[in-house]
mmCIF file with all atom_site columns, C-alpha atoms in Angstrom:
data_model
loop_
_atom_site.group_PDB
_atom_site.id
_atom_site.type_symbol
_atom_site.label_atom_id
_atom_site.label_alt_id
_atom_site.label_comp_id
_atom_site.label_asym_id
_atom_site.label_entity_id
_atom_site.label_seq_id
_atom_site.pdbx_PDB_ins_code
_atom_site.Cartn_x
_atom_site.Cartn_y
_atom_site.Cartn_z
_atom_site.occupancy
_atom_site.B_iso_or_equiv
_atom_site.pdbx_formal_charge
_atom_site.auth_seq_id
_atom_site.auth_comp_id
_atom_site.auth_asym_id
_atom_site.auth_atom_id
_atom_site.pdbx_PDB_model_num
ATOM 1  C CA . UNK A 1 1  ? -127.914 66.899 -106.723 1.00 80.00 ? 252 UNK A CA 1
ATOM 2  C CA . UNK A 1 2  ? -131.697 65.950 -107.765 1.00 83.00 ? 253 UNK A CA 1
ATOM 3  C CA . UNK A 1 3  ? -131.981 65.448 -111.408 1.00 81.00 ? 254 UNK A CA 1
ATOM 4  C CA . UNK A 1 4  ? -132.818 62.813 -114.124 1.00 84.00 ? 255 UNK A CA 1
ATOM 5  C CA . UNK A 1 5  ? -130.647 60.991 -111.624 1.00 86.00 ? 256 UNK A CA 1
ATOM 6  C CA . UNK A 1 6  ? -129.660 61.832 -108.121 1.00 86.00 ? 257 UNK A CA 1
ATOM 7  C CA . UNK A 1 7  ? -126.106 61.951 -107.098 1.00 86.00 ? 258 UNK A CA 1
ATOM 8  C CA . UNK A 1 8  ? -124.560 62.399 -103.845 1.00 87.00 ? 259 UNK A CA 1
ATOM 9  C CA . UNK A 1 9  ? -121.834 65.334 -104.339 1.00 86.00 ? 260 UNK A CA 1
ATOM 10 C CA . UNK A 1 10 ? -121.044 65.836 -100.925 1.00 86.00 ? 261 UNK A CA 1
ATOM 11 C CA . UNK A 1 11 ? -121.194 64.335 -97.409  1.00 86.00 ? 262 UNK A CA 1
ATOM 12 C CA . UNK A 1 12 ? -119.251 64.326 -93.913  1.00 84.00 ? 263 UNK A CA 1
ATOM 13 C CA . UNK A 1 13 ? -119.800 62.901 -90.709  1.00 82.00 ? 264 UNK A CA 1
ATOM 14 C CA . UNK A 1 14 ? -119.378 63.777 -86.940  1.00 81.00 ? 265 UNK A CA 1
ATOM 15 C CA . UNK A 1 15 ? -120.569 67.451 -87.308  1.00 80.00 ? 266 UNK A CA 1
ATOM 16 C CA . UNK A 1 16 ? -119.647 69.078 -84.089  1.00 79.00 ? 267 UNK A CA 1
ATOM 17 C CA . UNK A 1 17 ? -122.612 71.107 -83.084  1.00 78.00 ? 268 UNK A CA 1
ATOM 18 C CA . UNK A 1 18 ? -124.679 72.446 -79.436  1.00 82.00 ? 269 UNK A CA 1
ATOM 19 C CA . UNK A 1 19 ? -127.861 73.970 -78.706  1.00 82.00 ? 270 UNK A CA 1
ATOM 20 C CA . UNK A 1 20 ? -128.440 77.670 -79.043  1.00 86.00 ? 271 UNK A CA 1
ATOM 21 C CA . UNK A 1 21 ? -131.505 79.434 -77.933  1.00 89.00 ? 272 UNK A CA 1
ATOM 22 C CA . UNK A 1 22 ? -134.311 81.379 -80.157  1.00 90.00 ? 273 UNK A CA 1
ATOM 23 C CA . UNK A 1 23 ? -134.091 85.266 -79.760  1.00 91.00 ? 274 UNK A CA 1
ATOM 24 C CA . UNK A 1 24 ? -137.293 86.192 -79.395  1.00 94.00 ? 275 UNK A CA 1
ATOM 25 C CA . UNK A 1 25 ? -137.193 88.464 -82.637  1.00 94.00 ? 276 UNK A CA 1
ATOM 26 C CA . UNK A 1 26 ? -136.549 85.264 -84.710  1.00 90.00 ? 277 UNK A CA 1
ATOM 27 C CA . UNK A 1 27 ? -138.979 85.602 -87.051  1.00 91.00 ? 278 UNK A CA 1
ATOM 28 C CA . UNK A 1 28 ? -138.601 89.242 -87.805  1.00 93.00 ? 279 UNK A CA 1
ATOM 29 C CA . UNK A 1 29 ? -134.132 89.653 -87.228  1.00 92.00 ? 280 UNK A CA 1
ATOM 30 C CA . UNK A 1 30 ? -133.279 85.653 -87.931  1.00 88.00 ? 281 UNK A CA 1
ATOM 31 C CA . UNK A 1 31 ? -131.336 83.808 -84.888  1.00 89.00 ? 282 UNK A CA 1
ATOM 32 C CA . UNK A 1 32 ? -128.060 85.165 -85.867  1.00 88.00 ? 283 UNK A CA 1
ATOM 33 C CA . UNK A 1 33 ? -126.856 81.328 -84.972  1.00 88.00 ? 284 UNK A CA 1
ATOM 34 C CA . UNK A 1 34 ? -122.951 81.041 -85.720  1.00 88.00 ? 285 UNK A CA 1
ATOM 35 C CA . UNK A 1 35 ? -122.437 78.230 -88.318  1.00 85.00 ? 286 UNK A CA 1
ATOM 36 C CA . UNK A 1 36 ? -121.515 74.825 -87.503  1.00 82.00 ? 287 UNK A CA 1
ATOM 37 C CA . UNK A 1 37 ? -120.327 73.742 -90.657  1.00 83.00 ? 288 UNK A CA 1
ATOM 38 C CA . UNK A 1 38 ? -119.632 75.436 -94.225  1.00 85.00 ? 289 UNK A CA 1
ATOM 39 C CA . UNK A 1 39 ? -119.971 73.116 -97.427  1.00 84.00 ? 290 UNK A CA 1
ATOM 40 C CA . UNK A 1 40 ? -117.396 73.706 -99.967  1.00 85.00 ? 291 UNK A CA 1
ATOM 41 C CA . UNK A 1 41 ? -119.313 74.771 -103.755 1.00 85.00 ? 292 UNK A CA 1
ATOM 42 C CA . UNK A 1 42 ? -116.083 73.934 -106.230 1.00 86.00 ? 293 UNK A CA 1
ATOM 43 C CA . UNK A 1 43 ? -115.861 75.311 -109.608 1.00 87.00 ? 294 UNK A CA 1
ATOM 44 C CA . UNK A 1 44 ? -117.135 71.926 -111.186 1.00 84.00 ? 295 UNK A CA 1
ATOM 45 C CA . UNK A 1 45 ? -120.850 71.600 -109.281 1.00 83.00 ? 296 UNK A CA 1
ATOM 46 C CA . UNK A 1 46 ? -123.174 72.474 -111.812 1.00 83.00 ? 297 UNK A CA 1
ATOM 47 C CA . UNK A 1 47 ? -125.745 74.467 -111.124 1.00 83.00 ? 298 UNK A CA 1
ATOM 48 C CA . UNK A 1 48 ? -129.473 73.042 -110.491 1.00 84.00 ? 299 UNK A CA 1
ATOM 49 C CA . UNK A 1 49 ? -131.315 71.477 -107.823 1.00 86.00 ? 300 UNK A CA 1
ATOM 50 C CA . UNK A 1 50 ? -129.502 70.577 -104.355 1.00 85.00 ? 301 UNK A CA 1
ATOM 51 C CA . UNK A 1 51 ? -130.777 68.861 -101.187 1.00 84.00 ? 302 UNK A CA 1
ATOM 52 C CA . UNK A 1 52 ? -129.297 69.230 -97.711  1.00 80.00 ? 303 UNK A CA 1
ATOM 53 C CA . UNK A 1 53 ? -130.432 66.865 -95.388  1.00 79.00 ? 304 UNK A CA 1
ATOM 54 C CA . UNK A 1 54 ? -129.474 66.717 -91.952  1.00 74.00 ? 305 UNK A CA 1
ATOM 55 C CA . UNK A 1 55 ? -129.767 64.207 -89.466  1.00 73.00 ? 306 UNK A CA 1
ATOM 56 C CA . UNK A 1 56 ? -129.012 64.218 -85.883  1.00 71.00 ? 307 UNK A CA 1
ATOM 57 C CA . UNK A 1 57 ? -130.049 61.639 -83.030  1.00 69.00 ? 308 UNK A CA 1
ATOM 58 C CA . UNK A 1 58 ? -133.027 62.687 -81.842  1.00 64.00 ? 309 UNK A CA 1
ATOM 59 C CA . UNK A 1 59 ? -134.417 64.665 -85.078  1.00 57.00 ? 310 UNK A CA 1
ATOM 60 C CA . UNK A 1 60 ? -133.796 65.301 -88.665  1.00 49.00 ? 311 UNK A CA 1
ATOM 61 C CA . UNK A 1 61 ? -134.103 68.820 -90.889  1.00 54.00 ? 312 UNK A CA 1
ATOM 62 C CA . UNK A 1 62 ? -134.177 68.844 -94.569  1.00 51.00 ? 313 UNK A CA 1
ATOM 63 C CA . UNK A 1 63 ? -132.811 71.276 -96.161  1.00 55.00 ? 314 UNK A CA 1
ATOM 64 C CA . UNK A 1 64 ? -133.151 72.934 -100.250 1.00 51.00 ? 315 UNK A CA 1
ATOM 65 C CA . UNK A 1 65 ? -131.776 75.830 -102.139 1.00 52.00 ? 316 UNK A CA 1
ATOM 66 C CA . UNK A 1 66 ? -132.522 76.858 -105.603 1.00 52.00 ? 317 UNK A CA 1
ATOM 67 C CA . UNK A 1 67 ? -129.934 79.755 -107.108 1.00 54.00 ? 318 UNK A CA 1
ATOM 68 C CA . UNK A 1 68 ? -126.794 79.263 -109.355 1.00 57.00 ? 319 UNK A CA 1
ATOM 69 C CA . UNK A 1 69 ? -124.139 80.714 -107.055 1.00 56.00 ? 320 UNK A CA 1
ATOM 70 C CA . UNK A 1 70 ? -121.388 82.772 -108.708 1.00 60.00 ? 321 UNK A CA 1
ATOM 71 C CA . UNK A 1 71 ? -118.234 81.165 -108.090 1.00 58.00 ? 322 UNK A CA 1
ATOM 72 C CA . UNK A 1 72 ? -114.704 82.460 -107.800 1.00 56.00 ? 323 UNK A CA 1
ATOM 73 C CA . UNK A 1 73 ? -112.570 81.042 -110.625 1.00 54.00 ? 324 UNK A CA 1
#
C-alpha cells in the first residue's frame, strides 16, 4: 500500500505461469487471458493506493489500481 508510508500487504513466490498469444482484436475485445493468480482483498485492507509489481526472469510489469472495492462481510 503507498501512503505516508509504504507497506507491503501481500506477496507470494513461484507463480506458476506460460505464454499465451495476443488475439489480434486485443486492443478493441482484451486477450481474454485466463488468470494465473488471484490476490486475496480481506475485510481489513483499507482502501487507497495499491501497487502490483511483477517480476519474472527475463522482464518485469508494474502494475496499479485506484477504486475502493466493496467487500463481502
Amino acid at each position: 500500500r503507498i501512503g505516508a508510508t509504504n507497506e507491503t500487504v501481500w506477496s507470494r513466490k513461484d507463480v506458476p505461469s506460460q505464454a499465451h498469444p495476443i488475439p489480434e482484436n486485443a486492443s478493441s475485445h482484451g486477450c481474454r487471458w485466463p488468470a494465473a493468480l488471484q490476490v486475496p482483498i480481506p475485510v481489513g485492507w483499507r482502501s487507497g493506493y495499491y501497487v502490483a509489481s511483477l517480476r519474472a526472469e527475463d522482464f518485469s510489469v508494474i502494475v496499479s489500481r485506484t477504486r475502493e472495492a466493496k467487500r463481502a462481510g
